[in-house]
PDB file of C-alpha atoms in Angstrom:
ATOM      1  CA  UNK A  19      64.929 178.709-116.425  1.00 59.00           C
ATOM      2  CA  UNK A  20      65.742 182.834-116.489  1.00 75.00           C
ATOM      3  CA  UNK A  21      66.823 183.093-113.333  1.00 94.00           C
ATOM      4  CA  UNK A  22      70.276 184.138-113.580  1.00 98.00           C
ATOM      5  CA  UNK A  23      71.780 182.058-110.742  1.00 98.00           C
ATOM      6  CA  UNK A  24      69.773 179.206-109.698  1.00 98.00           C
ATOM      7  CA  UNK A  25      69.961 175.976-107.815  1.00 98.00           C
ATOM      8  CA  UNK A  26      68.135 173.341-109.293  1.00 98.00           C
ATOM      9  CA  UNK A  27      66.774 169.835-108.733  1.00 98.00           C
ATOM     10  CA  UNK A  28      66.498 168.919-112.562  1.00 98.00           C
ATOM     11  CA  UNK A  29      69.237 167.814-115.424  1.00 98.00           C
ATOM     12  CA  UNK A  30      70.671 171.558-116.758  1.00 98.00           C
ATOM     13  CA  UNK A  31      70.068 172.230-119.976  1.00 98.00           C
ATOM     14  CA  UNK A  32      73.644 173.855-121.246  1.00 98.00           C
ATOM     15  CA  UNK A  33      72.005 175.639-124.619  1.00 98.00           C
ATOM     16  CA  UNK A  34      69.620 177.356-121.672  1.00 98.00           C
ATOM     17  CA  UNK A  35      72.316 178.978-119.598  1.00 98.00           C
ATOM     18  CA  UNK A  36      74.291 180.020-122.961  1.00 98.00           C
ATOM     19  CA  UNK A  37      71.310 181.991-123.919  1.00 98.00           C
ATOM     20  CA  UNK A  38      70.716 183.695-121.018  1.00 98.00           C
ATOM     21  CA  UNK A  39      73.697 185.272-121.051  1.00 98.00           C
ATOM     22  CA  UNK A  40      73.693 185.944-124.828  1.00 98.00           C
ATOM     23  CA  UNK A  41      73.542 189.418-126.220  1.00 98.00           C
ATOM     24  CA  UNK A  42      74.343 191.808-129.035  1.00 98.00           C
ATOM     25  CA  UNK A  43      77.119 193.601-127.137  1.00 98.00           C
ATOM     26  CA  UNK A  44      79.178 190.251-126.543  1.00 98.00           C
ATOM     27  CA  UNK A  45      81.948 188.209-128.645  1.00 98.00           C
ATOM     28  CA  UNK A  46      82.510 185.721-126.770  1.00 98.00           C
ATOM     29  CA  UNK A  47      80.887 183.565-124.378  1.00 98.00           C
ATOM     30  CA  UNK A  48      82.383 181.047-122.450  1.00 98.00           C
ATOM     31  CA  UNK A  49      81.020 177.965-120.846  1.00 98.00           C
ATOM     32  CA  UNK A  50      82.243 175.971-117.885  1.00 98.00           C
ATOM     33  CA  UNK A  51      80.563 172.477-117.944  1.00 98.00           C
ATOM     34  CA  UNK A  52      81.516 170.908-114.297  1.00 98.00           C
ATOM     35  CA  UNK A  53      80.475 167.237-114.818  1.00 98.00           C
ATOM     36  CA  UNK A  54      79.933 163.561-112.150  1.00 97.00           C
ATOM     37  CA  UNK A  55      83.814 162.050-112.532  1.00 96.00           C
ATOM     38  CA  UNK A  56      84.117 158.463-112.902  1.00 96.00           C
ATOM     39  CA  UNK A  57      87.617 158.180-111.113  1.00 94.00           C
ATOM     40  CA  UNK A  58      89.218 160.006-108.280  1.00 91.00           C
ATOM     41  CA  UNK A  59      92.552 158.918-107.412  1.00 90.00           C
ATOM     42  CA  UNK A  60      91.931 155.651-108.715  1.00 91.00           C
ATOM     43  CA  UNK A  61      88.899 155.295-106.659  1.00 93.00           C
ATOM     44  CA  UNK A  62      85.749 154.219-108.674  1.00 96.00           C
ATOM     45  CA  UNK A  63      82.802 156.792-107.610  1.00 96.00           C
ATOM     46  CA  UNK A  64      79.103 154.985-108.389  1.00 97.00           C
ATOM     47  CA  UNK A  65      76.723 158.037-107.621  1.00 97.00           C
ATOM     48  CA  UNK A  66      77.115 161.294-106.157  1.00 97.00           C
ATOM     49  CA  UNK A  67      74.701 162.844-103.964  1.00 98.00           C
ATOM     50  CA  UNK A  68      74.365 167.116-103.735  1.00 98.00           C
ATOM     51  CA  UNK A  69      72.888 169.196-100.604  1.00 98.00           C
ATOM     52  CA  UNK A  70      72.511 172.453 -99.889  1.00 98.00           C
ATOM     53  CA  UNK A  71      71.646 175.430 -98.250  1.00 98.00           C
ATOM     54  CA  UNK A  72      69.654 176.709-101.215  1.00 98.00           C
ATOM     55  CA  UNK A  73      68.513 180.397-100.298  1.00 98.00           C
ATOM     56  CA  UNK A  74      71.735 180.921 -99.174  1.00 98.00           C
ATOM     57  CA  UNK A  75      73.433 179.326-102.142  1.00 98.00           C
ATOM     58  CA  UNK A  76      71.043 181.563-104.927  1.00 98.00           C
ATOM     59  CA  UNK A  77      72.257 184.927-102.617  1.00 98.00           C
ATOM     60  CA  UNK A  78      75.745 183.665-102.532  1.00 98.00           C
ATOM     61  CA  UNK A  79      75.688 183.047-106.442  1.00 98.00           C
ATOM     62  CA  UNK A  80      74.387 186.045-106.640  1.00 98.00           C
ATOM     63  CA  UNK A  81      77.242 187.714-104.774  1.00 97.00           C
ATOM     64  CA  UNK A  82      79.244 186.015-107.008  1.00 97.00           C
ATOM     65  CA  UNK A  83      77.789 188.024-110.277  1.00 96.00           C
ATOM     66  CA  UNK A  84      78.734 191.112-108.398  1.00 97.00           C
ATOM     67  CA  UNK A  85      81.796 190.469-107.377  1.00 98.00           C
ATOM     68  CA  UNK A  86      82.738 189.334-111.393  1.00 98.00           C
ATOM     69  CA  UNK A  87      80.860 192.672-112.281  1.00 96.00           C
ATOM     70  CA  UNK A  88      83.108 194.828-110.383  1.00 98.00           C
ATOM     71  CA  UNK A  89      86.008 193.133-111.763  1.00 98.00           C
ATOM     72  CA  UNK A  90      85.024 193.047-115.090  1.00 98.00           C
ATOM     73  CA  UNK A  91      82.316 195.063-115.591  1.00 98.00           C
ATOM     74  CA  UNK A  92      81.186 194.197-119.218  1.00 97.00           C
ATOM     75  CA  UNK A  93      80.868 190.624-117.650  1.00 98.00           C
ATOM     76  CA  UNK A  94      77.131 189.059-117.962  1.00 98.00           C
ATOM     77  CA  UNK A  95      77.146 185.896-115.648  1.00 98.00           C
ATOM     78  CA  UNK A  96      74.570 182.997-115.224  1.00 98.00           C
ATOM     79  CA  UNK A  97      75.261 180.478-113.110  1.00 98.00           C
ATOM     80  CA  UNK A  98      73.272 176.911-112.461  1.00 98.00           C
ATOM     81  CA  UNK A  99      74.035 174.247-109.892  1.00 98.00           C
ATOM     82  CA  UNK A 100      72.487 170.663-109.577  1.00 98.00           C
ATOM     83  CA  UNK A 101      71.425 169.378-106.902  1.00 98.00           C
ATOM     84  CA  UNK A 102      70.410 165.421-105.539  1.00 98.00           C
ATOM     85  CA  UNK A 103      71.286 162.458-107.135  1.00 98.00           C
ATOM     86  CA  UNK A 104      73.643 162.833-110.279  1.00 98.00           C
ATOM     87  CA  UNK A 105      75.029 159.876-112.392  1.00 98.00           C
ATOM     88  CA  UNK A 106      78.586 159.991-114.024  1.00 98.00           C
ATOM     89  CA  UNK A 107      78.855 162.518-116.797  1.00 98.00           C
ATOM     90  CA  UNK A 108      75.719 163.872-115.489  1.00 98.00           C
ATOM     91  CA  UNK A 109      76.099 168.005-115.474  1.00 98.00           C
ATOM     92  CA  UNK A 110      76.483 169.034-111.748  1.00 98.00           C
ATOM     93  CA  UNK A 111      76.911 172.799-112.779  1.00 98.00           C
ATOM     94  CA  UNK A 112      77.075 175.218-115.587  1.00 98.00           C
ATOM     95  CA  UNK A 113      78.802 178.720-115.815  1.00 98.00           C
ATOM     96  CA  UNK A 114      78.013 180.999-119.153  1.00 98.00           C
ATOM     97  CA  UNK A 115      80.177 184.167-118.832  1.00 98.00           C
ATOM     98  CA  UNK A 116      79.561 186.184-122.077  1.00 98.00           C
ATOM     99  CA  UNK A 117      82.139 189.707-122.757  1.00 98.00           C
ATOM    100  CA  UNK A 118      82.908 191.853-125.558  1.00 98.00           C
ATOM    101  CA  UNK A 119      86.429 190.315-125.850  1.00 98.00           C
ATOM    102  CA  UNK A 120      87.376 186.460-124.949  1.00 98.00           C
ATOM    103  CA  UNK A 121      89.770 187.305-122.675  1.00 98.00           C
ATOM    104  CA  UNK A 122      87.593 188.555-119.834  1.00 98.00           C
ATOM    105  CA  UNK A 123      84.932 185.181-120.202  1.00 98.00           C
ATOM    106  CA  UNK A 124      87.970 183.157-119.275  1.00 98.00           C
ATOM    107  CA  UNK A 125      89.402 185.080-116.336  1.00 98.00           C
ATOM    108  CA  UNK A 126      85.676 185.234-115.078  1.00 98.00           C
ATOM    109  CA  UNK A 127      84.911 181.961-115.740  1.00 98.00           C
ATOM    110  CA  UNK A 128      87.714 180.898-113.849  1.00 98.00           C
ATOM    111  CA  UNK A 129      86.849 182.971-111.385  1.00 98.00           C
ATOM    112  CA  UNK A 130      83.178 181.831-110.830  1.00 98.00           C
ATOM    113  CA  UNK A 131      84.223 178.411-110.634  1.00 98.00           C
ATOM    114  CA  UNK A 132      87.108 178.870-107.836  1.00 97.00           C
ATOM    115  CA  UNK A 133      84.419 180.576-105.682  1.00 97.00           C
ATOM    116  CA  UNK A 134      82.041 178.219-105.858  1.00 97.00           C
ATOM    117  CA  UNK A 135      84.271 175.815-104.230  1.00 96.00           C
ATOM    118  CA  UNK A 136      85.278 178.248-101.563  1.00 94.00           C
ATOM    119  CA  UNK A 137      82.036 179.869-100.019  1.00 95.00           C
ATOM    120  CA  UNK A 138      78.637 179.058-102.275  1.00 97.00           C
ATOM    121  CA  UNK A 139      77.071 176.420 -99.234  1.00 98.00           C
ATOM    122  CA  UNK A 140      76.866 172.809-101.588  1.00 98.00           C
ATOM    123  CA  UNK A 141      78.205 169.495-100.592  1.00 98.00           C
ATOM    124  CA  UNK A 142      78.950 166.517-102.325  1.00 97.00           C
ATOM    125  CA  UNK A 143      78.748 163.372-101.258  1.00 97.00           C
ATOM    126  CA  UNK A 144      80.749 160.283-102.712  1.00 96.00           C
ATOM    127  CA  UNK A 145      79.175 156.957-103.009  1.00 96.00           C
ATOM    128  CA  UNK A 146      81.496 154.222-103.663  1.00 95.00           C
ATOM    129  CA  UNK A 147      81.707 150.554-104.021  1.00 91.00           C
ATOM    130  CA  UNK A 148      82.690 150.522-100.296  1.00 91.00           C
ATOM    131  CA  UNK A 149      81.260 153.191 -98.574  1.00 94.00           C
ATOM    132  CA  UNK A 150      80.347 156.856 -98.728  1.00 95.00           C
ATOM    133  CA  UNK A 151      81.196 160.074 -97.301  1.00 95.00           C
ATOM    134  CA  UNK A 152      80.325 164.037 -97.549  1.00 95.00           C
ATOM    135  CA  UNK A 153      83.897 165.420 -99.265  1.00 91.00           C
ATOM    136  CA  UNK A 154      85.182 168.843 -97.378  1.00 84.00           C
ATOM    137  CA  UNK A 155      87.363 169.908-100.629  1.00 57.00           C
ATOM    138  CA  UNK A 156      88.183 168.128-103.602  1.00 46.00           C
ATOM    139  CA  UNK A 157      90.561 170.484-104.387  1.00 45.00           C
ATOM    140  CA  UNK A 158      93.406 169.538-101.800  1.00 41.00           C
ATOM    141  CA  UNK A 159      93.200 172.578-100.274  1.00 44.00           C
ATOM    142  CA  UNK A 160      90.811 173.735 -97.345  1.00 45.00           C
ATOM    143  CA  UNK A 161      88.637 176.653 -97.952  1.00 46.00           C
ATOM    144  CA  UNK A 162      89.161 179.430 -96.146  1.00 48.00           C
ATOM    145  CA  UNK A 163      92.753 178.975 -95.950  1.00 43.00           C
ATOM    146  CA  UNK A 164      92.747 181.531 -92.862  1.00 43.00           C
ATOM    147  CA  UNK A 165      90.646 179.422 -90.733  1.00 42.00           C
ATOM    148  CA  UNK A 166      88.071 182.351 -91.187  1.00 49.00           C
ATOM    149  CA  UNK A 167      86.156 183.798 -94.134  1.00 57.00           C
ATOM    150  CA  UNK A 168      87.751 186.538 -95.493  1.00 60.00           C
ATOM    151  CA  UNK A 169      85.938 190.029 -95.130  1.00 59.00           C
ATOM    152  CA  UNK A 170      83.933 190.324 -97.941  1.00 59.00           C
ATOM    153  CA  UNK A 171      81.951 187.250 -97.050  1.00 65.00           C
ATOM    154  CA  UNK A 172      81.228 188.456 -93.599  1.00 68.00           C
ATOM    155  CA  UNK A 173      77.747 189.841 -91.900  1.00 59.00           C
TER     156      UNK A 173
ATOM    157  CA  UNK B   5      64.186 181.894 -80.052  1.00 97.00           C
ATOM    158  CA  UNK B   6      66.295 180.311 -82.823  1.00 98.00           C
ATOM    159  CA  UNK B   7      67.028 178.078 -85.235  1.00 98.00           C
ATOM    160  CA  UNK B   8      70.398 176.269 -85.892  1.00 98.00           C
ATOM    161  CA  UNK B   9      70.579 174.571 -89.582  1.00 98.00           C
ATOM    162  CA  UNK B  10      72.829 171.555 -90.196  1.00 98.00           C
ATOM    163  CA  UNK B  11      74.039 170.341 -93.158  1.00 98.00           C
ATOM    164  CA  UNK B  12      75.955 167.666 -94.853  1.00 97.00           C
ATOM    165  CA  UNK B  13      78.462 165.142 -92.575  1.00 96.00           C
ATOM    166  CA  UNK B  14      76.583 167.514 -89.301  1.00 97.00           C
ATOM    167  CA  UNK B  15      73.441 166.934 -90.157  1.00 97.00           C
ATOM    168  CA  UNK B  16      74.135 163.037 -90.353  1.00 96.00           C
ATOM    169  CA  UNK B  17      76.127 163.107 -86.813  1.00 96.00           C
ATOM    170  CA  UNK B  18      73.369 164.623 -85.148  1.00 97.00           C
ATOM    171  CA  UNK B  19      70.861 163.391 -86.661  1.00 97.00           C
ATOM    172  CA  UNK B  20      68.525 165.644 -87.508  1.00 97.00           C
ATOM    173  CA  UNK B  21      68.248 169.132 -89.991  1.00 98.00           C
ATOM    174  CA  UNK B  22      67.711 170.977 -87.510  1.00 98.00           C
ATOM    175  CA  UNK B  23      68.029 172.465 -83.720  1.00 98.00           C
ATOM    176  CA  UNK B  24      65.856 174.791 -81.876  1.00 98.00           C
ATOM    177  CA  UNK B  25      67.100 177.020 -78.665  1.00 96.00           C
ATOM    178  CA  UNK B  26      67.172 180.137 -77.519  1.00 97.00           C
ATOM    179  CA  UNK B  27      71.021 181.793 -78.411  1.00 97.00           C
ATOM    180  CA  UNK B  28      69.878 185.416 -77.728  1.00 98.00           C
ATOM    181  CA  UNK B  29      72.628 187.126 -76.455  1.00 98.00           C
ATOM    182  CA  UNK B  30      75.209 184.574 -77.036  1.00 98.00           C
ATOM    183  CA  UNK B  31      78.400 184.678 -79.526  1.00 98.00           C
ATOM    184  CA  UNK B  32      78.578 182.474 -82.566  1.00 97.00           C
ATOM    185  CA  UNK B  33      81.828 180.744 -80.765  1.00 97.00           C
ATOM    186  CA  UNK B  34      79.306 180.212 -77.584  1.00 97.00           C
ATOM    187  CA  UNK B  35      76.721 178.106 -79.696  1.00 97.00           C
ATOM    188  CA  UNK B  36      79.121 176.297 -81.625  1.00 97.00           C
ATOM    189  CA  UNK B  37      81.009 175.429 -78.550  1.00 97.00           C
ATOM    190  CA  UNK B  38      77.612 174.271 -76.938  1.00 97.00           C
ATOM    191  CA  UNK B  39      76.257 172.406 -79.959  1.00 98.00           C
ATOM    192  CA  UNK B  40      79.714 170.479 -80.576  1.00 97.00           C
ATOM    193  CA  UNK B  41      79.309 169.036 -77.261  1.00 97.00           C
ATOM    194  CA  UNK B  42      75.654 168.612 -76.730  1.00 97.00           C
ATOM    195  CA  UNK B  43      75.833 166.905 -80.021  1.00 97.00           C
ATOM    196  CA  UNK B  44      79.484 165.184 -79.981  1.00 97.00           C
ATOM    197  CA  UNK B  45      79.946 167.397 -83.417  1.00 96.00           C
ATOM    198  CA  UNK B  46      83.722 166.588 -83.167  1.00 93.00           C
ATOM    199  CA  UNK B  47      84.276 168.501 -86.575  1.00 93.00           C
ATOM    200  CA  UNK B  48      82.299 171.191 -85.687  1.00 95.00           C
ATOM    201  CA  UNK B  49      84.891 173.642 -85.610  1.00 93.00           C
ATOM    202  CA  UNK B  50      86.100 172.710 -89.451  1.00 93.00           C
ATOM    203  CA  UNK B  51      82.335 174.977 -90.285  1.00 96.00           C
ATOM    204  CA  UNK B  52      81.651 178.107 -90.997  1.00 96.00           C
ATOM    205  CA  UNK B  53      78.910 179.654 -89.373  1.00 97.00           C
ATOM    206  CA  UNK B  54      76.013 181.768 -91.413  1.00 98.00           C
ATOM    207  CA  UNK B  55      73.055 183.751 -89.522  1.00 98.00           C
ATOM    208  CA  UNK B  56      70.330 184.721 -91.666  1.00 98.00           C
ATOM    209  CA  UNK B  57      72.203 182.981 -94.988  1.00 98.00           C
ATOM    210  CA  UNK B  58      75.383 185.812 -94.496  1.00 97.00           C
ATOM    211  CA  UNK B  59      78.628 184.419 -93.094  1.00 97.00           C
ATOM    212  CA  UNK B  60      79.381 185.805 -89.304  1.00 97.00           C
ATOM    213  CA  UNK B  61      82.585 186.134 -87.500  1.00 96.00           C
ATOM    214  CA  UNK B  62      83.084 184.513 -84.445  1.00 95.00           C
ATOM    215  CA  UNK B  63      82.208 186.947 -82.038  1.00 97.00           C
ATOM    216  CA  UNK B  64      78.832 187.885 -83.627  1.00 97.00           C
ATOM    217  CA  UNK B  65      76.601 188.393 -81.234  1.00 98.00           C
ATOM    218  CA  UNK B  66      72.757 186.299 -81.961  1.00 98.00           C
ATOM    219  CA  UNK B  67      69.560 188.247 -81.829  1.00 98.00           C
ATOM    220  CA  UNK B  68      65.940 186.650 -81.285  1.00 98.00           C
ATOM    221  CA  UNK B  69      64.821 185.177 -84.538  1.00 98.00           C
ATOM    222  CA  UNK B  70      68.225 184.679 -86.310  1.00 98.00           C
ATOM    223  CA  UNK B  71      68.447 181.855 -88.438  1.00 98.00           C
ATOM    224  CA  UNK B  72      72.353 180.380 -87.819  1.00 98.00           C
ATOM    225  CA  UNK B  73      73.808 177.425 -89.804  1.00 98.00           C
ATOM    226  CA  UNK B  74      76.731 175.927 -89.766  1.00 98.00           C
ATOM    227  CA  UNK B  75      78.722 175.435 -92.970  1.00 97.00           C
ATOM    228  CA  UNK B  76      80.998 172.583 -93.128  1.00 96.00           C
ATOM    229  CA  UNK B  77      83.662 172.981 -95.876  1.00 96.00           C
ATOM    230  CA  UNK B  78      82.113 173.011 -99.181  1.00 96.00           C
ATOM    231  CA  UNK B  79      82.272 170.857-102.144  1.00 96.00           C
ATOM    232  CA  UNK B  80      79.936 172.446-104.801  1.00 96.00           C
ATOM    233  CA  UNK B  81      81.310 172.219-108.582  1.00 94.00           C
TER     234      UNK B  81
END
């Protein structure tokens, strides 16, 4: 793995993404760990399933870097998403953001994470005891509130 | 020609990854319209639509050889 944002079929190794962010000028680096839920609303989850639209996830990733980099420029950003078949408390994505100061790997961390759910193309779908389905948001709240991307993530 | 890219609960309604026709000339509203009912995609209009892997406004207009997918809401994380 030194690809800084990737999209990958096998189990992510945390340590991996830490060091490829890691670096002299840094003192802090924080790590985002987004991991296969048991529970959702009381609902059991058995499996979960990933797809995606992987060249146009790695570019949008990629976007993602430089949009952190413009708003905090002493940001270094790696970024790794799982895809296929993940167990519970199986790692479905890792975010190392390393900075001079910790503030800045928290607000970008943050930051990375949020846009992932609104415009990086990966689904998730749920396989339960009684069913299954692809989820739209997970977060209770649509993406592109507008209706429309907004006009950074336009052609 | 082109090629339209489905993904997720789309790709499972239609039933197949993938569409070919010839959208030259036409808006991305056109195609989605025409795809949502050639294809019964009732939640068709819940996606985004990409050509060549960038997102597109509606009224972007398709060229030979574009690549368009449609985007249903995402769930990564």
């Amino acid at each position: 793995m030194s690809k800084l944002f990737c999209i990958t079929d096998d189990p992510i190794s945390v340590e991996e993404v830490v060091q490829l962010v890691s670096r002299r000028e840094a003192g802090a680096i924080n790590t985002f760990i987004g991991t296969v839920r048991e529970f959702t609303y009381g609902k059991r989850t058995l499996h979960l399933e990933y797809q995606t639209y992987r060249s146009m996830a790695e570019k949008k990733l990629e976007q993602l870097g430089v949009e952190i980099e413009e708003r905090w420029p002493e940001a270094k950003t790696a970024i790794v998403h799982r895809v296929g078949r993940l167990d519970i408390e199986d790692v479905a994505v890792v975010i190392a953001v390393s900075t001079p100061h910790r503030a800045d790997s928290y607000e970008a961390s943050r930051y990375a994470i949020e846009r992932i759910k609104e415009m990086v193309p990966i689904w998730k779908k749920e396989h339960w005891e009684d069913g299954d389905a692809w989820i739209g948001d997970q977060t209770e709240t649509n993406p592109y509130p507008e209706g429309a991307p907004q006009k950074e993530d336009l052609k | 020609m082109n090629r339209i890219l489905l993904f997720a609960g789309l790709q499972e309604k239609a039933g197949q990854e993938s569409i070919e026709l010839d959208a030259v000339g036409k808006t991305v509203e056109e195609i989605k319209k025409k795809i949502g009912q050639q294809y019964q995609l009732d939640r068709l209009h819940e996606a985004m639509t990409a050509v060549n892997e960038e997102y597109a406004a509606h009224d972007y207009k398709i060229a030979d050889g574009d690549v368009i997918a449609f985007i249903p809401p995402v769930s990564g994380g």
